[in-house]
Short mmCIF file of C-alpha atoms and ligand atoms in Angstrom, two decimals:
data_model
loop_
_atom_site.label_atom_id
_atom_site.label_comp_id
_atom_site.label_asym_id
_atom_site.label_seq_id
_atom_site.Cartn_x
_atom_site.Cartn_y
_atom_site.Cartn_z
CA UNK A 809 6.14 -22.07 -16.68
CA UNK A 810 6.98 -21.73 -12.99
CA UNK A 811 5.12 -24.15 -10.67
CA UNK A 812 3.38 -21.35 -8.83
CA UNK A 813 1.50 -20.21 -11.98
CA UNK A 814 -1.16 -22.80 -12.60
CA UNK A 815 -4.43 -21.04 -13.43
CA UNK A 816 -4.92 -20.56 -17.19
CA UNK A 817 -5.75 -17.04 -18.40
CA UNK A 818 -6.21 -17.75 -22.11
CA UNK A 819 -10.01 -17.45 -21.96
CA UNK A 820 -9.82 -14.49 -19.55
CA UNK A 821 -7.95 -12.07 -21.86
CA UNK A 822 -9.42 -11.02 -25.20
CA UNK A 823 -6.01 -11.29 -26.92
CA UNK A 824 -6.22 -15.00 -26.06
CA UNK A 825 -2.59 -15.04 -24.95
CA UNK A 826 -1.79 -18.39 -23.36
CA UNK A 827 -0.42 -17.41 -19.96
CA UNK A 828 -1.12 -18.46 -16.39
CA UNK A 829 -1.54 -16.85 -13.00
CA UNK A 830 -1.03 -18.33 -9.56
CA UNK A 831 -4.80 -18.38 -8.92
CA UNK A 832 -7.99 -16.94 -10.38
CA UNK A 833 -10.72 -16.01 -7.92
CA UNK A 834 -14.16 -14.54 -8.59
CA UNK A 835 -15.46 -11.92 -6.15
CA UNK A 836 -19.25 -11.58 -6.04
CA UNK A 837 -19.43 -9.18 -3.12
CA UNK A 838 -17.39 -6.42 -1.50
CA UNK A 839 -16.74 -8.84 1.39
CA UNK A 840 -15.17 -11.29 -1.11
CA UNK A 841 -12.98 -8.51 -2.52
CA UNK A 842 -11.72 -7.53 0.92
CA UNK A 843 -11.14 -11.12 1.99
CA UNK A 844 -9.15 -12.04 -1.14
CA UNK A 845 -7.16 -8.80 -0.97
CA UNK A 846 -6.31 -9.50 2.68
CA UNK A 847 -5.15 -13.03 1.79
CA UNK A 848 -2.91 -11.63 -0.96
CA UNK A 849 -1.34 -9.18 1.51
CA UNK A 850 -0.76 -11.96 4.08
CA UNK A 851 0.83 -14.24 1.46
CA UNK A 852 2.79 -11.33 -0.03
CA UNK A 853 1.36 -12.12 -3.46
CA UNK A 854 0.51 -9.57 -6.18
CA UNK A 855 -3.17 -9.07 -6.98
CA UNK A 856 -4.71 -7.91 -10.24
CA UNK A 857 -8.39 -7.07 -10.64
CA UNK A 858 -9.91 -7.97 -14.00
CA UNK A 859 -13.31 -7.47 -15.57
CA UNK A 860 -13.58 -8.92 -19.08
CA UNK A 861 -9.83 -8.84 -19.82
CA UNK A 862 -10.47 -6.88 -23.03
CA UNK A 863 -7.99 -4.09 -22.38
CA UNK A 864 -4.95 -5.97 -21.12
CA UNK A 865 -1.90 -7.57 -22.69
CA UNK A 866 -0.12 -10.21 -20.60
CA UNK A 867 3.56 -10.32 -21.54
CA UNK A 868 4.25 -13.48 -19.55
CA UNK A 869 2.87 -15.62 -16.72
CA UNK A 870 1.55 -13.51 -13.87
CA UNK A 871 3.02 -14.49 -10.52
CA UNK A 872 0.06 -13.30 -8.45
CA UNK A 873 -3.68 -13.80 -8.15
CA UNK A 874 -6.30 -12.59 -10.58
CA UNK A 875 -9.42 -11.26 -8.90
CA UNK A 876 -12.41 -11.25 -11.22
CA UNK A 877 -14.88 -8.56 -10.27
CA UNK A 878 -18.28 -10.25 -10.60
CA UNK A 879 -20.40 -7.94 -8.44
CA UNK A 880 -23.72 -7.72 -10.23
CA UNK A 881 -27.02 -5.87 -9.83
CA UNK A 882 -28.73 -2.95 -11.51
CA UNK A 883 -30.94 -0.55 -9.56
CA UNK A 884 -32.98 1.99 -11.53
CA UNK A 885 -34.56 5.09 -10.02
CA UNK A 886 -36.45 7.71 -11.95
CA UNK A 887 -37.34 11.36 -11.56
CA UNK A 888 -38.94 13.88 -13.91
CA UNK A 889 -35.93 14.49 -16.09
CA UNK A 890 -33.74 11.39 -15.91
CA UNK A 891 -33.24 7.73 -15.06
CA UNK A 892 -30.56 7.08 -12.46
CA UNK A 893 -28.85 3.69 -12.56
CA UNK A 894 -26.62 2.14 -9.92
CA UNK A 895 -24.81 -0.69 -11.69
CA UNK A 896 -22.60 -3.39 -10.17
CA UNK A 897 -19.06 -3.36 -11.56
CA UNK A 898 -19.29 -6.97 -12.72
CA UNK A 899 -22.22 -6.39 -15.07
CA UNK A 900 -21.32 -6.75 -18.74
CA UNK A 901 -21.23 -3.36 -20.46
CA UNK A 902 -22.97 -4.37 -23.69
CA UNK A 903 -25.67 -6.22 -21.76
CA UNK A 904 -26.37 -2.98 -19.87
CA UNK A 905 -26.66 -0.99 -23.11
CA UNK A 906 -29.12 -3.53 -24.52
CA UNK A 907 -31.15 -3.73 -21.31
CA UNK A 908 -31.47 0.09 -21.14
CA UNK A 909 -32.86 0.21 -24.68
CA UNK A 910 -35.25 -2.64 -23.97
CA UNK A 911 -36.55 -0.73 -20.96
CA UNK A 912 -36.89 2.42 -23.08
CA UNK A 913 -34.02 4.28 -21.39
CA UNK A 914 -31.96 5.52 -24.35
CA UNK A 915 -28.58 7.25 -24.35
CA UNK A 916 -25.95 4.51 -24.38
CA UNK A 917 -26.64 3.23 -27.92
CA UNK A 918 -23.44 4.71 -29.45
CA UNK A 919 -21.47 2.64 -26.93
CA UNK A 920 -22.99 -0.70 -27.96
CA UNK A 921 -20.75 -3.76 -28.37
CA UNK A 922 -17.82 -2.39 -26.38
CA UNK A 923 -16.54 -5.49 -24.60
CA UNK A 924 -15.79 -5.65 -20.91
CA UNK A 925 -17.48 -4.93 -17.63
CA UNK A 926 -19.20 -1.84 -16.29
CA UNK A 927 -16.57 -1.42 -13.55
CA UNK A 928 -13.82 -0.97 -16.12
CA UNK A 929 -15.75 1.56 -18.21
CA UNK A 930 -14.79 4.66 -16.17
CA UNK A 931 -11.11 3.69 -16.03
CA UNK A 932 -10.38 4.71 -19.59
CA UNK A 933 -13.65 6.64 -19.99
CA UNK A 934 -14.78 4.31 -22.77
CA UNK A 935 -15.96 6.00 -25.90
CA UNK A 936 -17.13 5.36 -29.43
CA UNK A 937 -18.93 7.14 -32.24
CA UNK A 938 -18.84 10.58 -30.61
CA UNK A 939 -19.94 9.56 -27.10
CA UNK A 940 -17.82 8.96 -23.97
CA UNK A 941 -18.94 7.36 -20.72
CA UNK A 942 -18.27 10.70 -19.01
CA UNK A 943 -21.43 12.10 -20.59
CA UNK A 944 -23.60 9.77 -18.47
CA UNK A 945 -21.43 8.98 -15.46
CA UNK A 946 -22.85 10.52 -12.29
CA UNK A 947 -20.49 8.84 -9.82
CA UNK A 948 -18.16 5.90 -9.36
CA UNK A 949 -18.16 3.85 -6.16
CA UNK A 950 -14.64 2.84 -5.17
CA UNK A 951 -13.39 0.47 -2.49
CA UNK A 952 -10.00 1.04 -0.90
CA UNK A 953 -8.67 -2.47 -0.30
CA UNK A 954 -6.31 -1.65 2.57
CA UNK A 955 -8.95 0.06 4.73
CA UNK A 956 -12.28 -1.22 3.38
CA UNK A 957 -13.38 2.41 2.95
CA UNK A 958 -16.02 2.98 0.22
CA UNK A 959 -16.26 6.36 -1.52
CA UNK A 960 -18.51 7.79 -4.18
CA UNK A 961 -16.48 9.94 -6.57
CA UNK A 962 -18.46 12.51 -8.54
CA UNK A 963 -17.94 12.74 -12.27
CA UNK A 964 -15.71 15.80 -11.71
CA UNK A 965 -13.63 13.94 -9.12
CA UNK A 966 -13.13 11.12 -11.64
CA UNK A 967 -11.07 13.62 -13.74
CA UNK A 968 -12.27 12.13 -17.00
CA UNK A 969 -10.27 12.85 -20.14
CA UNK A 970 -9.71 11.19 -23.49
CA UNK A 971 -9.30 7.48 -22.54
CA UNK A 972 -8.23 8.70 -19.14
CA UNK A 973 -9.40 9.18 -15.56
CA UNK A 974 -8.12 9.32 -12.00
CA UNK A 975 -8.30 5.50 -11.97
CA UNK A 976 -5.25 5.40 -14.25
CA UNK A 977 -3.31 7.72 -11.95
CA UNK A 978 -3.91 8.51 -8.24
CA UNK A 979 -6.38 5.63 -7.74
CA UNK A 980 -4.62 3.11 -9.97
CA UNK A 981 -3.44 0.83 -7.18
CA UNK A 982 -5.17 -0.55 -4.13
CA UNK A 983 -8.61 0.60 -5.28
CA UNK A 984 -11.39 -1.41 -6.88
CA UNK A 985 -14.43 0.03 -8.60
CA UNK A 986 -17.48 -1.72 -7.19
CA UNK A 987 -20.31 0.19 -8.87
CA UNK A 988 -20.98 2.94 -11.40
CA UNK A 989 -23.81 5.48 -11.23
CA UNK A 990 -25.26 6.60 -14.54
CA UNK A 991 -27.72 9.36 -15.35
CA UNK A 992 -29.68 8.96 -18.59
CA UNK A 993 -31.60 12.17 -19.36
CA UNK A 994 -35.18 11.64 -20.56
CA UNK A 995 -34.68 14.41 -23.13
CA UNK A 996 -32.88 12.12 -25.59
CA UNK A 997 -30.67 13.66 -28.29
CA UNK A 998 -29.14 11.42 -30.96
CA UNK A 999 -25.40 11.77 -31.62
CA UNK A 1000 -24.87 11.21 -35.33
CA UNK A 1001 -21.45 12.74 -36.06
CA UNK A 1002 -19.49 9.61 -36.96
CA UNK A 1003 -19.33 7.08 -39.78
CA UNK A 1004 -22.61 5.67 -41.11
CA UNK A 1005 -24.53 7.47 -38.36
CA UNK A 1006 -24.16 10.67 -40.42
CA UNK A 1007 -26.63 9.33 -42.98
CA UNK A 1008 -29.41 8.90 -40.39
CA UNK A 1009 -32.16 11.52 -40.14
CA UNK A 1010 -31.82 13.29 -36.77
CA UNK A 1011 -35.56 14.13 -36.71
CA UNK A 1012 -36.78 10.58 -37.25
CA UNK A 1013 -34.04 8.29 -35.99
CA UNK A 1014 -34.73 5.97 -33.04
CA UNK A 1015 -32.23 4.77 -30.40
CA UNK A 1016 -32.58 1.21 -31.72
CA UNK A 1017 -31.66 2.35 -35.25
CA UNK A 1018 -28.49 3.94 -33.90
CA UNK A 1019 -27.76 0.80 -31.86
CA UNK A 1020 -28.12 -1.43 -34.93
CA UNK A 1021 -26.03 0.93 -37.10
CA UNK A 1022 -23.27 0.97 -34.47
CA UNK A 1023 -23.33 -2.84 -34.13
CA UNK A 1024 -23.16 -3.20 -37.92
CA UNK A 1025 -20.22 -0.79 -38.26
CA UNK A 1026 -18.32 -2.50 -35.46
CA UNK A 1027 -18.98 -5.96 -36.88
CA UNK A 1028 -17.74 -4.93 -40.33
CA UNK A 1029 -14.64 -2.97 -39.26
CA UNK A 1030 -13.39 -4.90 -36.22
CA UNK A 1031 -12.13 -8.50 -36.22
CA UNK A 1032 -14.46 -11.09 -34.72
CA UNK A 1033 -13.18 -11.64 -31.18
CA UNK A 1034 -14.30 -15.26 -31.23
CA UNK A 1035 -11.92 -15.92 -34.14
CA UNK A 1036 -9.08 -13.41 -33.74
CA UNK A 1037 -7.96 -12.29 -30.30
CA UNK A 1038 -7.43 -8.53 -29.93
CA UNK A 1039 -7.99 -5.70 -27.50
CA UNK A 1040 -9.64 -3.16 -29.80
CA UNK A 1041 -7.49 -0.07 -30.43
CA UNK A 1042 -3.99 -0.86 -29.24
CA UNK A 1043 -2.87 2.78 -29.25
CA UNK A 1044 -4.58 6.01 -28.25
CA UNK A 1045 -5.15 8.64 -30.90
CA UNK A 1046 -2.29 11.08 -30.21
CA UNK A 1047 -3.06 14.68 -29.28
CA UNK A 1048 -0.30 17.00 -30.48
CA UNK A 1049 0.36 20.72 -30.15
CA UNK A 1050 -1.14 22.99 -32.84
CA UNK A 1051 2.32 24.23 -33.83
CA UNK A 1052 3.44 20.64 -34.54
CA UNK A 1053 0.17 19.71 -36.20
CA UNK A 1054 0.28 22.53 -38.77
CA UNK A 1055 3.40 21.47 -40.73
CA UNK A 1056 2.46 17.80 -40.37
CA UNK A 1057 -1.01 18.36 -41.82
CA UNK A 1058 0.40 20.55 -44.60
CA UNK A 1059 2.50 17.58 -45.62
CA UNK A 1060 -0.17 14.91 -44.99
CA UNK A 1061 -3.52 16.70 -45.45
CA UNK A 1062 -5.47 13.41 -45.61
CA UNK A 1063 -4.79 12.46 -41.99
CA UNK A 1064 -8.10 12.78 -40.12
CA UNK A 1065 -7.59 15.35 -37.33
CA UNK A 1066 -9.81 16.91 -34.69
CA UNK A 1067 -9.03 20.19 -32.86
CA UNK A 1068 -9.57 19.63 -29.11
CA UNK A 1069 -11.53 21.90 -26.80
CA UNK A 1070 -8.68 22.17 -24.29
CA UNK A 1071 -6.12 22.84 -27.05
CA UNK A 1072 -4.12 20.52 -29.28
CA UNK A 1073 -5.12 18.45 -32.27
CA UNK A 1074 -6.09 14.79 -32.12
CA UNK A 1075 -4.78 12.65 -35.00
CA UNK A 1076 -6.22 9.32 -36.17
CA UNK A 1077 -3.54 6.87 -35.07
CA UNK A 1078 -4.88 4.17 -37.42
CA UNK A 1079 -4.24 6.44 -40.40
CA UNK A 1080 -0.65 7.16 -39.25
CA UNK A 1081 0.00 3.41 -39.01
CA UNK A 1082 -1.68 2.74 -42.33
CA UNK A 1083 0.37 5.49 -44.04
CA UNK A 1084 3.50 3.64 -42.89
CA UNK A 1085 2.24 0.67 -44.92
CA UNK A 1086 1.85 -1.53 -41.86
CA UNK A 1087 -1.57 -3.11 -42.42
CA UNK A 1088 -1.00 -6.85 -42.48
CA UNK A 1089 2.53 -6.50 -41.03
CA UNK A 1090 3.38 -9.57 -38.96
CA UNK A 1091 5.63 -10.26 -36.01
CA UNK A 1092 5.56 -13.91 -34.90
CA UNK A 1093 1.92 -14.82 -34.39
CA UNK A 1094 0.78 -11.19 -34.18
CA UNK A 1095 -0.45 -9.11 -37.10
CA UNK A 1096 -1.72 -5.59 -37.82
CA UNK A 1097 -5.38 -6.02 -38.78
CA UNK A 1098 -5.91 -5.69 -42.54
CA UNK A 1099 -8.97 -3.40 -42.19
CA UNK A 1100 -8.23 -1.39 -39.06
CA UNK A 1101 -4.53 -0.64 -38.53
CA UNK A 1102 -5.08 0.41 -34.92
CA UNK A 1103 -6.03 -3.14 -33.99
CA UNK A 1104 -3.31 -5.75 -33.37
CA UNK A 1105 -4.53 -9.30 -33.77
CA UNK A 1106 -3.46 -12.63 -32.34
CA UNK A 1107 -3.42 -14.38 -35.71
CA UNK A 1108 -1.69 -17.59 -34.73
CA UNK A 1109 -0.85 -18.45 -31.12
CA UNK A 1110 0.83 -15.10 -30.57
CA UNK A 1111 2.71 -14.64 -27.34
CA UNK A 1112 2.61 -11.43 -25.35
CA UNK A 1113 6.16 -10.81 -26.57
CA UNK A 1114 5.05 -11.13 -30.23
CA UNK A 1115 2.32 -8.55 -29.69
CA UNK A 1116 4.50 -6.08 -27.80
CA UNK A 1117 7.28 -6.47 -30.40
CA UNK A 1118 4.75 -5.64 -33.12
CA UNK A 1119 3.55 -2.64 -31.11
CA UNK A 1120 7.14 -1.45 -30.68
CA UNK A 1121 7.79 -1.74 -34.39
CA UNK A 1122 4.69 0.36 -35.13
CA UNK A 1123 5.66 2.89 -32.48
CA UNK A 1124 9.15 3.32 -34.01
CA UNK A 1125 7.94 3.48 -37.61
CA UNK A 1126 5.30 6.12 -36.82
CA UNK A 1127 7.83 8.13 -34.77
CA UNK A 1128 10.40 8.03 -37.61
CA UNK A 1129 7.91 9.17 -40.21
CA UNK A 1130 5.75 11.69 -38.34
CA UNK A 1131 7.71 12.51 -35.15
CA UNK A 1132 4.60 11.44 -33.26
CA UNK A 1133 5.00 8.99 -30.39
CA UNK A 1134 2.05 6.63 -30.00
CA UNK A 1135 1.01 5.65 -26.51
CA UNK A 1136 -0.64 2.27 -25.78
CA UNK A 1137 -4.28 2.36 -24.76
CA UNK A 1138 -4.05 -1.30 -23.70
CA UNK A 1139 -2.72 -1.97 -20.18
CA UNK A 1140 0.49 -4.00 -20.26
CA UNK A 1141 0.86 -6.66 -17.55
CA UNK A 1142 4.23 -8.20 -16.63
CA UNK A 1143 5.09 -11.02 -14.20
CA UNK A 1144 4.44 -8.92 -11.09
CA UNK A 1145 1.85 -6.42 -12.28
CA UNK A 1146 1.25 -3.58 -14.67
CA UNK A 1147 4.25 -2.12 -16.48
CA UNK A 1148 4.48 1.39 -17.89
CA UNK A 1149 3.00 1.34 -21.40
CA UNK A 1150 5.26 4.11 -22.70
CA UNK A 1151 8.41 2.40 -21.38
CA UNK A 1152 7.25 -0.88 -22.91
CA UNK A 1153 7.53 0.81 -26.33
CA UNK A 1154 11.26 1.54 -25.93
C1 FAD B 391 -12.96 -5.76 -29.93
C2 FAD B 391 -12.76 -4.64 -28.94
C3 FAD B 391 -13.30 -3.40 -29.18
C4 FAD B 391 -13.14 -2.36 -28.26
N1 FAD B 391 -13.70 -1.16 -28.53
C5 FAD B 391 -13.57 -0.13 -27.65
C6 FAD B 391 -14.19 1.13 -27.91
O1 FAD B 391 -14.86 1.32 -28.91
N2 FAD B 391 -14.00 2.12 -27.01
C7 FAD B 391 -13.27 1.93 -25.87
O2 FAD B 391 -13.16 2.89 -25.08
N3 FAD B 391 -12.69 0.74 -25.59
C8 FAD B 391 -12.82 -0.29 -26.45
N4 FAD B 391 -12.23 -1.50 -26.19
C9 FAD B 391 -11.41 -1.66 -24.97
C10 FAD B 391 -12.17 -2.31 -23.78
O3 FAD B 391 -13.33 -2.93 -24.22
C11 FAD B 391 -12.52 -1.28 -22.72
O4 FAD B 391 -11.36 -0.65 -22.23
C12 FAD B 391 -13.24 -1.93 -21.53
O5 FAD B 391 -13.73 -0.93 -20.66
C13 FAD B 391 -12.35 -2.90 -20.76
O6 FAD B 391 -13.17 -3.60 -19.86
P1 FAD B 391 -12.69 -4.95 -19.21
O7 FAD B 391 -13.68 -5.27 -18.14
O8 FAD B 391 -12.46 -5.99 -20.22
O9 FAD B 391 -11.33 -4.47 -18.55
P2 FAD B 391 -10.01 -5.38 -18.18
O10 FAD B 391 -9.31 -5.64 -19.45
O11 FAD B 391 -10.51 -6.57 -17.41
O12 FAD B 391 -9.25 -4.40 -17.27
C14 FAD B 391 -8.68 -3.23 -17.79
C15 FAD B 391 -7.89 -2.51 -16.68
O13 FAD B 391 -8.78 -2.10 -15.64
C16 FAD B 391 -8.45 -2.70 -14.39
N5 FAD B 391 -9.74 -3.06 -13.77
C17 FAD B 391 -10.70 -3.85 -14.30
N6 FAD B 391 -11.79 -3.87 -13.51
C18 FAD B 391 -11.52 -3.06 -12.46
C19 FAD B 391 -12.24 -2.65 -11.30
N7 FAD B 391 -13.50 -3.08 -11.05
N8 FAD B 391 -11.64 -1.80 -10.42
C20 FAD B 391 -10.39 -1.36 -10.65
N9 FAD B 391 -9.65 -1.70 -11.74
C21 FAD B 391 -10.20 -2.56 -12.61
C22 FAD B 391 -7.60 -3.90 -14.74
O14 FAD B 391 -6.69 -4.22 -13.69
C23 FAD B 391 -6.87 -3.42 -15.99
O15 FAD B 391 -5.77 -2.63 -15.65
C24 FAD B 391 -12.39 -2.57 -27.08
C25 FAD B 391 -11.83 -3.84 -26.82
C26 FAD B 391 -12.03 -4.87 -27.74
C27 FAD B 391 -11.45 -6.21 -27.44
#
């Protein structure tokens, strides 16, 4: 380990990879963010903002500073048809979901137990059990580090897509999300299209019942983070052209697939990986989870290199068999910053 990387990151990334950064600093205000960013510029050191570290894979020690966004605070306003929440980026996402239900403001229950902070939620437009953040996001407040300018981006300006937004593209660098605005309509409609939720009665179900069903499904299908480091789904579900999907699905009719509104067909990546017989496949200390093939697990002191090597193996095997190229959902971090996830698969 180089001398200039002395701050441990093991407890700050959900994979539990044992790497270090130069420094770890917690920002509790916008002034903190600007001050630490300015220092990094003056010292010519890289800077990486983290929330809960549940969607990153560190390949090696990070040469720069980690800035933990810990800006908290939840302001609720109400009008006739909705609750409007202004939530600090450093609030914990699951805590927000729980608090909203406790205060009888339903809507977010399908998104219970997603790890990480509120400020990271718009970046990949978090989603689960038929609901994406986009459905409730009214605006995102963004700080431009170089100028100190703060902007409110409307939901449309956020360019939300499947695990995608402007924050992965045009606003990926030099911008920090400081708050998220949510609108929870008072006319609550349950979303019961996925998994065990299908068996609930839409006329009688309560938001808490959905919340508990979602928590139960997640606890039974996903590895316990406290025991086995992981970052949830490692790959995105691929969306392929209809003309490619047709022959593929003729050959493999059991692959779950979902026609998309904007065209294309989304395939269940976990099923593609499972069909290649890769559940339980191991590379060093990293393993494909035995229940959910989309989840790569730090089974035994895995290094970032173990995990990326496992991901590459999966990527190649799925490509060979289905001619479908999986793209990482997890953000890959090298010594000086983020590296291109698609290139990391080559
Ligand atoms: C067990 C498990 C289950 C999961 N299930 C789901 C799921 O069901 N659905 C889903 O969508 N995701 C899921 N995830 C992925 C993850 O929880 C989400 O992507 C979450 O939003 C990441 O939040 P975080 O604060 O941990 O982000 P981090 O990992 O801290 O950061 C992720 C990226 O965002 C950047 N970033 C973080 N905060 C900011 C900010 N304030 N401003 C600008 N950039 C920032 C970071 O630099 C990094 O590139 C799961 C992860 C785990 C470990």
